[in-house]
mmCIF file of C-alpha atoms in Angstrom:
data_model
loop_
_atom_site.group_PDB
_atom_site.id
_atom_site.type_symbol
_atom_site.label_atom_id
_atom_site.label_comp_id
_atom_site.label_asym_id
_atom_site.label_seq_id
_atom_site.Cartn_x
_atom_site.Cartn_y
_atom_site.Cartn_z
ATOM 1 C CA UNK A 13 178.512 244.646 122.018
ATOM 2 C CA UNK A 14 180.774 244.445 124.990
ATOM 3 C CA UNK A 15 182.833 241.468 126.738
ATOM 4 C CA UNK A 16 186.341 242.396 127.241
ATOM 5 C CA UNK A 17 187.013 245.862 128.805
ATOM 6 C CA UNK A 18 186.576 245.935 132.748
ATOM 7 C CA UNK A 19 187.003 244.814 135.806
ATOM 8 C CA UNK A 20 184.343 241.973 137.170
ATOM 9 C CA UNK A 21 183.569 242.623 140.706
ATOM 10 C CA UNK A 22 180.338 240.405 140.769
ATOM 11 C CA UNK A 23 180.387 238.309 143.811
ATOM 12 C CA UNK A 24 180.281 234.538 142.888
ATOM 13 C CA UNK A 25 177.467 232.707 143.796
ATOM 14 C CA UNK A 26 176.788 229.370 145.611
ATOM 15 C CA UNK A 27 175.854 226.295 144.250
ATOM 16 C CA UNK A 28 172.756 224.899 145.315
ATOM 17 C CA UNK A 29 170.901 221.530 144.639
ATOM 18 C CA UNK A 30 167.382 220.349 144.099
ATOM 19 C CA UNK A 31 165.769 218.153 140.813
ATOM 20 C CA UNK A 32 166.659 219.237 137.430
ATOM 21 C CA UNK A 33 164.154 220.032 134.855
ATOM 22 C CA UNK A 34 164.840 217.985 131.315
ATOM 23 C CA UNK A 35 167.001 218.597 128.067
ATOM 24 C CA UNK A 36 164.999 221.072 126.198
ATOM 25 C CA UNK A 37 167.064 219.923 123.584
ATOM 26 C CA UNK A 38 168.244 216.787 121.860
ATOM 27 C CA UNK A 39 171.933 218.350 122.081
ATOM 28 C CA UNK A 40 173.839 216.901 125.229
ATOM 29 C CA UNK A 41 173.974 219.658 127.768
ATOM 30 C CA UNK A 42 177.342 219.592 129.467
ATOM 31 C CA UNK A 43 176.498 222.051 132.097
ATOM 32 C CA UNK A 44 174.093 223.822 133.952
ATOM 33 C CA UNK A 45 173.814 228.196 134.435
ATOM 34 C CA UNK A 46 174.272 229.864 138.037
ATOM 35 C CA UNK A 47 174.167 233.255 138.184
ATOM 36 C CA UNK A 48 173.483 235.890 140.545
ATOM 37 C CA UNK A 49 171.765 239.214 139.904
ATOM 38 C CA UNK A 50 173.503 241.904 139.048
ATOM 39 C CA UNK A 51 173.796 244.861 141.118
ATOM 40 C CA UNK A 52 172.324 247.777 140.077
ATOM 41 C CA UNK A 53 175.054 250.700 138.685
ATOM 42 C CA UNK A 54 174.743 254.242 138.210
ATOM 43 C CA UNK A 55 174.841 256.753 135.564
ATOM 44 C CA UNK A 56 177.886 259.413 135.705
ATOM 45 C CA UNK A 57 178.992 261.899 133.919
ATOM 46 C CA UNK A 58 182.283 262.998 135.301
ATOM 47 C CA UNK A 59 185.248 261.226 136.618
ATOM 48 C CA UNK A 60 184.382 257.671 134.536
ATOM 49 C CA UNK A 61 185.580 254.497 135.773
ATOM 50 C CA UNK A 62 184.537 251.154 133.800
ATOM 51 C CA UNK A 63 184.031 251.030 129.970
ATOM 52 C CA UNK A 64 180.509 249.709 129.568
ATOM 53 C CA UNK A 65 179.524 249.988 133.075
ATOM 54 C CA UNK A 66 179.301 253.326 134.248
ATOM 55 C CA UNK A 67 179.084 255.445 131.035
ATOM 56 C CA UNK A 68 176.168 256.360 128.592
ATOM 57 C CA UNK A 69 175.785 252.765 127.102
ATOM 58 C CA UNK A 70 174.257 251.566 130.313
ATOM 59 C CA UNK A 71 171.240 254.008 129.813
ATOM 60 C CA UNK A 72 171.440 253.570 126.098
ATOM 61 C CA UNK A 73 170.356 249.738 127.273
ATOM 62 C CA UNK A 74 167.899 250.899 129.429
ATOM 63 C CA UNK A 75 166.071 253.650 127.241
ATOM 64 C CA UNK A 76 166.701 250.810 124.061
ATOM 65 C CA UNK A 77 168.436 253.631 122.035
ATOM 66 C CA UNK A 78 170.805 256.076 121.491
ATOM 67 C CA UNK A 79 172.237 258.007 119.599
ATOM 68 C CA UNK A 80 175.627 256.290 121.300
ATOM 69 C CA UNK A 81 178.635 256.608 119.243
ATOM 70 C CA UNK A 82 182.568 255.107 120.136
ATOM 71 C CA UNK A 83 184.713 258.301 119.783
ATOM 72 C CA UNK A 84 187.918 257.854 118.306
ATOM 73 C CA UNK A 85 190.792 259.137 120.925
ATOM 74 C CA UNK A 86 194.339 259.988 119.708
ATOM 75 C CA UNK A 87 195.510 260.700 116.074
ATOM 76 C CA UNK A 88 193.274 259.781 113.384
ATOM 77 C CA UNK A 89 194.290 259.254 109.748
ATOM 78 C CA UNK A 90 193.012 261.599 107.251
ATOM 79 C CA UNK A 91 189.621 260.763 106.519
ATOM 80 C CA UNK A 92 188.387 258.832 109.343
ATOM 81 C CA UNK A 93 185.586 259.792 111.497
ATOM 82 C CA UNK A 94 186.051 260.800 114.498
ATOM 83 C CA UNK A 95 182.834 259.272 116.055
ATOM 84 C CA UNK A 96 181.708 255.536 115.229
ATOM 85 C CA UNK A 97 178.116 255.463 115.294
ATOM 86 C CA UNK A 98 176.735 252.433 117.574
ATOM 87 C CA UNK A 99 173.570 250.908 116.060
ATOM 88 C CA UNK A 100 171.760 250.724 120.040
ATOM 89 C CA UNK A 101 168.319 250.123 118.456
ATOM 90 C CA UNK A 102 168.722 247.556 116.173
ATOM 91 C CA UNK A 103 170.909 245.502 118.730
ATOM 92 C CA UNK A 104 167.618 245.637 121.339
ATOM 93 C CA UNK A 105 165.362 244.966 118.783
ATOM 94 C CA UNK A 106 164.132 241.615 117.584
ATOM 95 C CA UNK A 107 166.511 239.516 115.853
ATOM 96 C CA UNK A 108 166.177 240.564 111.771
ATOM 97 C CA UNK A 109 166.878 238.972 109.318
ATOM 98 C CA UNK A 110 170.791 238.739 108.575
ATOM 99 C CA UNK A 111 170.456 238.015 112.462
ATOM 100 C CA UNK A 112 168.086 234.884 111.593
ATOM 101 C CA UNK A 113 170.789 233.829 108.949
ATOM 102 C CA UNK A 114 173.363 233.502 111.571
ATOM 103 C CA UNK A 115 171.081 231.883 114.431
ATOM 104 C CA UNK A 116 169.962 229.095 112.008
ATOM 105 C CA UNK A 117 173.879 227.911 111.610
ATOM 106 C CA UNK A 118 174.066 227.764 115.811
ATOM 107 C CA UNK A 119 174.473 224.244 116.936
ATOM 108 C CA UNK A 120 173.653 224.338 120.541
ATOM 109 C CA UNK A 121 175.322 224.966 123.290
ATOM 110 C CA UNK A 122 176.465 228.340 122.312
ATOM 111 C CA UNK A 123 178.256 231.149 123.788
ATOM 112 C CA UNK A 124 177.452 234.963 122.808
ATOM 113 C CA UNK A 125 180.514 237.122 123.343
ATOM 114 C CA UNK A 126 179.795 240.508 124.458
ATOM 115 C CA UNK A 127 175.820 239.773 124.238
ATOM 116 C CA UNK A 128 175.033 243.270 124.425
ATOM 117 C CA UNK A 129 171.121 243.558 125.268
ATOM 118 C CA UNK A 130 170.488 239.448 124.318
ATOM 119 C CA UNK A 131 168.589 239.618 121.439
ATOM 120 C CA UNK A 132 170.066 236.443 119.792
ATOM 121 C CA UNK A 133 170.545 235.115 122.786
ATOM 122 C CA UNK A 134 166.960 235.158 124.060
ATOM 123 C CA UNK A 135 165.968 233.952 120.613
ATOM 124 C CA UNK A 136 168.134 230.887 120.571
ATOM 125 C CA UNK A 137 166.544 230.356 123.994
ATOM 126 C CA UNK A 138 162.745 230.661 122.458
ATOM 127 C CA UNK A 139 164.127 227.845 119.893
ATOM 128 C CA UNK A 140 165.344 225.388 122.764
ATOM 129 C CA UNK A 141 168.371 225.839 122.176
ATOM 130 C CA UNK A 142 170.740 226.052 125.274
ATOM 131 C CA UNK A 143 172.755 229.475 124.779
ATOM 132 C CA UNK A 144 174.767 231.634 127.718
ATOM 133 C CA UNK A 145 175.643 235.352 126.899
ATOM 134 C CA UNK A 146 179.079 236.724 128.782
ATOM 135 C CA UNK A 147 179.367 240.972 128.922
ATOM 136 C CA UNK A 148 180.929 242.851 131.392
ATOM 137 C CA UNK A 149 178.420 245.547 131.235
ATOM 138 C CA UNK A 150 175.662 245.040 133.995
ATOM 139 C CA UNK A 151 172.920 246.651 132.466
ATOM 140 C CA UNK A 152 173.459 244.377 129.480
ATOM 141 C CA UNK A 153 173.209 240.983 131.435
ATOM 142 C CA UNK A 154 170.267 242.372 133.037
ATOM 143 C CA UNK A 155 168.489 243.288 129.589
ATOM 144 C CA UNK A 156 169.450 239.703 128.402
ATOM 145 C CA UNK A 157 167.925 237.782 131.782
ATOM 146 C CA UNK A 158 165.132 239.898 131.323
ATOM 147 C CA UNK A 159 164.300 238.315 127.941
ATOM 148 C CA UNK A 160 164.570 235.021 128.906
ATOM 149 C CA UNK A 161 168.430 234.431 127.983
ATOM 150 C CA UNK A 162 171.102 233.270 130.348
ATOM 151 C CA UNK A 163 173.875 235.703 131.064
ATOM 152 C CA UNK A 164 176.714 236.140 133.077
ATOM 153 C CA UNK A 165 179.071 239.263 133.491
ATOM 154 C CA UNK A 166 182.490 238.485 132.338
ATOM 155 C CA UNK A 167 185.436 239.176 130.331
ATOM 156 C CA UNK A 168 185.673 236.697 127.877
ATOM 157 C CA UNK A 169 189.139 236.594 128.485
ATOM 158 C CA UNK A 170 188.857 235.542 132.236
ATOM 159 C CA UNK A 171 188.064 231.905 133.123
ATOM 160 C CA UNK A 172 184.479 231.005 131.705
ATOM 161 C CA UNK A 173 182.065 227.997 132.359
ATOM 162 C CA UNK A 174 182.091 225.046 129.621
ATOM 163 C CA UNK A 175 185.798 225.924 128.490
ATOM 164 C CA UNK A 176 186.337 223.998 125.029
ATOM 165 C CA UNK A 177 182.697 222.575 125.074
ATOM 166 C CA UNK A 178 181.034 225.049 123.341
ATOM 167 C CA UNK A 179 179.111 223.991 120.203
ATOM 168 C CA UNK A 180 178.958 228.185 118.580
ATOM 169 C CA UNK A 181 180.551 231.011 119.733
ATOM 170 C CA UNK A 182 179.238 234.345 118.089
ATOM 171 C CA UNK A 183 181.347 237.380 117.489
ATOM 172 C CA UNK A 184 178.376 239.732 116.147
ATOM 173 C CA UNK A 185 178.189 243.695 116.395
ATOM 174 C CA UNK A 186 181.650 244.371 115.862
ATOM 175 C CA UNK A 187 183.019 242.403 118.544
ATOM 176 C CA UNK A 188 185.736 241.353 116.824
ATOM 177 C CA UNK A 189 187.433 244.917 118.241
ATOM 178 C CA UNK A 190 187.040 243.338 121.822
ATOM 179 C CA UNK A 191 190.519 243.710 123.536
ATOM 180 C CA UNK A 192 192.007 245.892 120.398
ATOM 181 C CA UNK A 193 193.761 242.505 119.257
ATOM 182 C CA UNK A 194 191.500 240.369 116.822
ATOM 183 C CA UNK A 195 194.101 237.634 117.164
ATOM 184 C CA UNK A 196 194.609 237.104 120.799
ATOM 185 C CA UNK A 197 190.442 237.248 120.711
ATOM 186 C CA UNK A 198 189.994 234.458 118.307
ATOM 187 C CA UNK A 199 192.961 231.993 120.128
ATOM 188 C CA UNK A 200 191.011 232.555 122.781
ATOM 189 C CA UNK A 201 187.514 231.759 121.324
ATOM 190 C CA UNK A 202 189.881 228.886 119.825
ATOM 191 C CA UNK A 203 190.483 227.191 122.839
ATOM 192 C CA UNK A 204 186.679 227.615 124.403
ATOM 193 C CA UNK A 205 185.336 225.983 121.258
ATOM 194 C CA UNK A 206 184.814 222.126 121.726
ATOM 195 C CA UNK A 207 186.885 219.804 118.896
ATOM 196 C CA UNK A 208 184.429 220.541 115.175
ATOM 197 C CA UNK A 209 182.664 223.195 117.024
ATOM 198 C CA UNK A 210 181.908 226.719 115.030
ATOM 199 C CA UNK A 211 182.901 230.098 114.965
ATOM 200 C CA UNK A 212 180.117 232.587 113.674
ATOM 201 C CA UNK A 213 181.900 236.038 113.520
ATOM 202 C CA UNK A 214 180.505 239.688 112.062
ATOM 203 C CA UNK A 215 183.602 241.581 109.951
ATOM 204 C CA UNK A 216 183.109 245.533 109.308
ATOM 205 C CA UNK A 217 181.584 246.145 106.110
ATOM 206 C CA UNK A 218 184.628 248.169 104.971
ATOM 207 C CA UNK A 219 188.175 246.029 103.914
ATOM 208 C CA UNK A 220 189.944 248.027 107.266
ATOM 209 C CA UNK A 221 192.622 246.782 109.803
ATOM 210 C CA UNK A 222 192.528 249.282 112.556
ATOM 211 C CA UNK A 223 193.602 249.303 116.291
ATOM 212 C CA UNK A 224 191.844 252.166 118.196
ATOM 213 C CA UNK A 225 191.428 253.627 121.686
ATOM 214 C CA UNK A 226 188.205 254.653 122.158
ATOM 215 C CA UNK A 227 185.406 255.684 124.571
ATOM 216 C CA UNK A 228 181.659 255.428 124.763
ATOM 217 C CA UNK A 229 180.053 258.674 124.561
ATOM 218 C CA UNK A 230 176.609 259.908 123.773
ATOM 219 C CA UNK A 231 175.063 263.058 121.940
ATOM 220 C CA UNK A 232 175.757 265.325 124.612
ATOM 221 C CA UNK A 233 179.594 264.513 125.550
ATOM 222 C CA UNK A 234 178.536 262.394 128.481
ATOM 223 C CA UNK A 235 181.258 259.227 128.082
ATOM 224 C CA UNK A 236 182.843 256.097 129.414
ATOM 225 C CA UNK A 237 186.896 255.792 130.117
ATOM 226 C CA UNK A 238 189.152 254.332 127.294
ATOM 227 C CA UNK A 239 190.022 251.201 126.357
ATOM 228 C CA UNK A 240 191.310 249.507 123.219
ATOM 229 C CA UNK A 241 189.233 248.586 120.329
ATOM 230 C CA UNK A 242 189.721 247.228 117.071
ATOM 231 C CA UNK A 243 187.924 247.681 113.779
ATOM 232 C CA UNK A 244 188.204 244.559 111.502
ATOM 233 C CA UNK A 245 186.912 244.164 107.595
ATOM 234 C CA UNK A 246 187.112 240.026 106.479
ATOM 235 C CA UNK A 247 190.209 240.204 104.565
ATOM 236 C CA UNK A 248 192.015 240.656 108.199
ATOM 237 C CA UNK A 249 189.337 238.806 110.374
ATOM 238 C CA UNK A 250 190.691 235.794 108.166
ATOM 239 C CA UNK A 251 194.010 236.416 108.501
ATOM 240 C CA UNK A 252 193.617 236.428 111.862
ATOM 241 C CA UNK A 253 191.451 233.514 111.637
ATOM 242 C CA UNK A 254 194.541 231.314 110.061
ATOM 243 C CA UNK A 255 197.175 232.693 112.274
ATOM 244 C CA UNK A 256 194.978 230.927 115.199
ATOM 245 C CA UNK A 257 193.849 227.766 114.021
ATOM 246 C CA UNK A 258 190.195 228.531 112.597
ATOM 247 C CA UNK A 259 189.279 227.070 109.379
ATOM 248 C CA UNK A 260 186.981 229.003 107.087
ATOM 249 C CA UNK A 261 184.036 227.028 106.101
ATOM 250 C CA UNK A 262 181.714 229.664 105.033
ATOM 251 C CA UNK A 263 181.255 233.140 104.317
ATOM 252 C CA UNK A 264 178.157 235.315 103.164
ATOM 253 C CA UNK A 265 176.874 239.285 103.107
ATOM 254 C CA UNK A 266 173.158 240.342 104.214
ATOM 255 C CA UNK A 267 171.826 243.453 104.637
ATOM 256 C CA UNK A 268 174.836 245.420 104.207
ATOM 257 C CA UNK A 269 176.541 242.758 106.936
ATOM 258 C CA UNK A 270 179.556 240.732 106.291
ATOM 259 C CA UNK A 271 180.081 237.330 108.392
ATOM 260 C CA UNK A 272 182.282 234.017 108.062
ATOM 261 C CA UNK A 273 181.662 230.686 109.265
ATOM 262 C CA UNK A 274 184.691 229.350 111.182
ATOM 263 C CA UNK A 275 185.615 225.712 112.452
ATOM 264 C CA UNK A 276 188.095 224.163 115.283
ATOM 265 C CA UNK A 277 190.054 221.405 113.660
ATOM 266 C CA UNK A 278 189.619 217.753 115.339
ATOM 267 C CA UNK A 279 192.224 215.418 114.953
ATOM 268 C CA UNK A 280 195.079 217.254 117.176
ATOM 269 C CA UNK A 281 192.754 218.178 120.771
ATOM 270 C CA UNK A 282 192.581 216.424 123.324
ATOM 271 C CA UNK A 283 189.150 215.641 124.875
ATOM 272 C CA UNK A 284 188.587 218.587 127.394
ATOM 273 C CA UNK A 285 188.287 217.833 131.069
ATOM 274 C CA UNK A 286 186.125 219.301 133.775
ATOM 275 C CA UNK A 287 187.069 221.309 136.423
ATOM 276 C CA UNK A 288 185.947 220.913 139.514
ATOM 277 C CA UNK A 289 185.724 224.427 140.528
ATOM 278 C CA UNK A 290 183.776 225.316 137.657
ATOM 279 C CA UNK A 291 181.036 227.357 139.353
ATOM 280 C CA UNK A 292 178.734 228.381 136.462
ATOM 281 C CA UNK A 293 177.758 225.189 134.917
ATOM 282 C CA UNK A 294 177.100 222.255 136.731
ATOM 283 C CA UNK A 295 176.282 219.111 135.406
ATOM 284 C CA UNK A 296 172.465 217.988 135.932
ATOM 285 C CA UNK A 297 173.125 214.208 137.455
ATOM 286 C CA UNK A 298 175.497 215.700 139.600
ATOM 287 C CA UNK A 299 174.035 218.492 141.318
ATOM 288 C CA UNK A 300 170.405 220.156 140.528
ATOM 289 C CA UNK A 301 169.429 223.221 140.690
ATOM 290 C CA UNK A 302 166.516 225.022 142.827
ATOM 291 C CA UNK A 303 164.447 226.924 140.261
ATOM 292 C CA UNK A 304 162.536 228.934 143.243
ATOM 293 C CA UNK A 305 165.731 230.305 144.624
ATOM 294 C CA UNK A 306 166.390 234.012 144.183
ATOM 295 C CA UNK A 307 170.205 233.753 143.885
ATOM 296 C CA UNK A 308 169.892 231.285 140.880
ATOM 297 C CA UNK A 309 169.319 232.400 137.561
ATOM 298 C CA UNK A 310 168.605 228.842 135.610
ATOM 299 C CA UNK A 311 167.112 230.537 132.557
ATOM 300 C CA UNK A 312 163.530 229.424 131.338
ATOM 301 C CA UNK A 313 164.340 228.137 127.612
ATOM 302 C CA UNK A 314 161.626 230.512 126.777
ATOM 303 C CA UNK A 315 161.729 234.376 125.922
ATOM 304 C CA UNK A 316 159.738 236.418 129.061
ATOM 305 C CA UNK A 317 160.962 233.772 131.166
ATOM 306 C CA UNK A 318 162.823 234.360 134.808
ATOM 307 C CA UNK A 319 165.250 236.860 134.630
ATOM 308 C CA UNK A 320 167.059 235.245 137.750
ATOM 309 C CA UNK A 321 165.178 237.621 140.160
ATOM 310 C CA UNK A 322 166.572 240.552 138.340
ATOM 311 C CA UNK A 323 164.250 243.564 138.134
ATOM 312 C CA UNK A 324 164.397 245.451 134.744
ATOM 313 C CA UNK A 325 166.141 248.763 135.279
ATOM 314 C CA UNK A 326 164.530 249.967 132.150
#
């Protein structure tokens, strides 16, 4: 569910070279994954530092459940609840079956914004298709390499690999609130999409337009710091969809879930460019990876694949 709120203090990793294994896909792969492991964090109660990373959705992660709730902080309008239930299980479960509705409209390569545990993911992965998953939560990038999805720990709003190349982005869980400011979120998915590529984004089920500050916290008052947050119903995820350049192509309800179907214009982008300090994806005729090092987390295309050396925590 996360991607926004923290500071990254990963160290980057090196490149390395060696052959490349094939295209698992007929989609043209622009780039390839490096990532290093994560380290491994620590659960604390008092004096919390990082949303996501130090706080009681770490060992949510790790146990695979909660109860975990957001708590709202501040005034609250009369009426609202003061804790947001967060639906833990569910997001490190299989993908069901609103999920399934979503993953068949990914064309590949796609980017998961706050990726949470990697459920979709690892499955797009188990269908060949070439998928990366960016949260600044650690425990959440490990859960996701553990499955057999490709993750790195990141804001989406600092630089990212493949920047307007991606095929999808998803915005599931909520994750429209990353940031507190749907619209400076989806410019900035905007300009990571490639030319015709898709947004896939999850609205609240309620018609609300809210801008929060709120924590992590669990059943027994152990919690994260603040940070902003936003909660989003379609009506204003599509006005904040127009005010940025998306075009609706599609929207649909399952399960109690409400999502849209998104598209980047064509005709006035530019073709992107590469840059050359681009450390996460590297293209395969250029410079190959070594699948036996430690250090490099390639992904396996295949759910309970390599994790990129990673240990479960769990």
């Amino acid at each position: 569910m996360s991607g926004a709120i923290g500071t990254d203090t990963a160290v980057e990793p090196e490149k390395r070279s060696d052959p490349a294994s094939p295209p698992q896909t007929g989609t043209p792969l622009p780039d390839r994954l490096i990532v290093s492991p994560p380290s491994v964090d620590r659960f604390v109660t008092s004096t919390p530092t990082e949303p996501w990373t130090n706080d009681p959705y770490a060992q949510a992660l790790r146990a695979g459940h909660g109860p975990l709730y957001l708590r709202r902080l501040g005034t609250r309008a009369h009426g609202e609840a003061e804790l947001i239930p967060l639906e833990v299980e569910r997001w490190c479960a299989a993908p069901d079956a609103a999920d399934t509705g979503v993953l068949g409209r990914c064309t590949g390569p796609v980017l998961d914004v706050g990726c949470g545990p990697g459920r979709l993911v690892a499955a797009l992965s188990s269908r060949g298709v070439t998928a990366l998953g960016v949260d600044v939560s650690p425990a959440a990038v490990t859960r996701t390499r553990h499955h057999g999805g490709a993750a790195l720990r990141r804001s989406v709003f600092d630089r990212l690999p493949g920047e307007g190349r991606w095929g999808t982005i998803l915005l599931m869980d909520g994750n429209v609130g990353i940031g507190g400011d749907p619209s400076a979120l989806l410019a900035r998915l905007h300009d990571l999409a490639r030319p015709g590529g898709r947004l896939l984004a999850e609205a609240a089920d309620d018609d609300v337009d809210q801008r929060l500050t709120v924590r992590v916290e669990d059943a027994h008052g152990h919690h994260g710091g603040p940070f902003p947050w936003a909660r989003v119903g379609t009506t204003a995820l599509l006005r904040a969809a127009d005010t940025t350049g998306w075009i609706l192509t599609g929207r649909w309800s399952a399960d109690h879930r409400s999502f849209v179907e998104l598209h980047r214009a064509t005709e006035e982008f530019p073709q992107p460019t590469t840059s050359q300090d681009d450390d996460r994806f590297v293209p395969r005729d250029s410079l190959p990876l070594r699948d036996d090092d430690p250090q490099v987390n390639v992904g396996s295309g295949r759910a309970g694949g390599t994790s990129g050396g990673a240990s479960p925590t769990r």
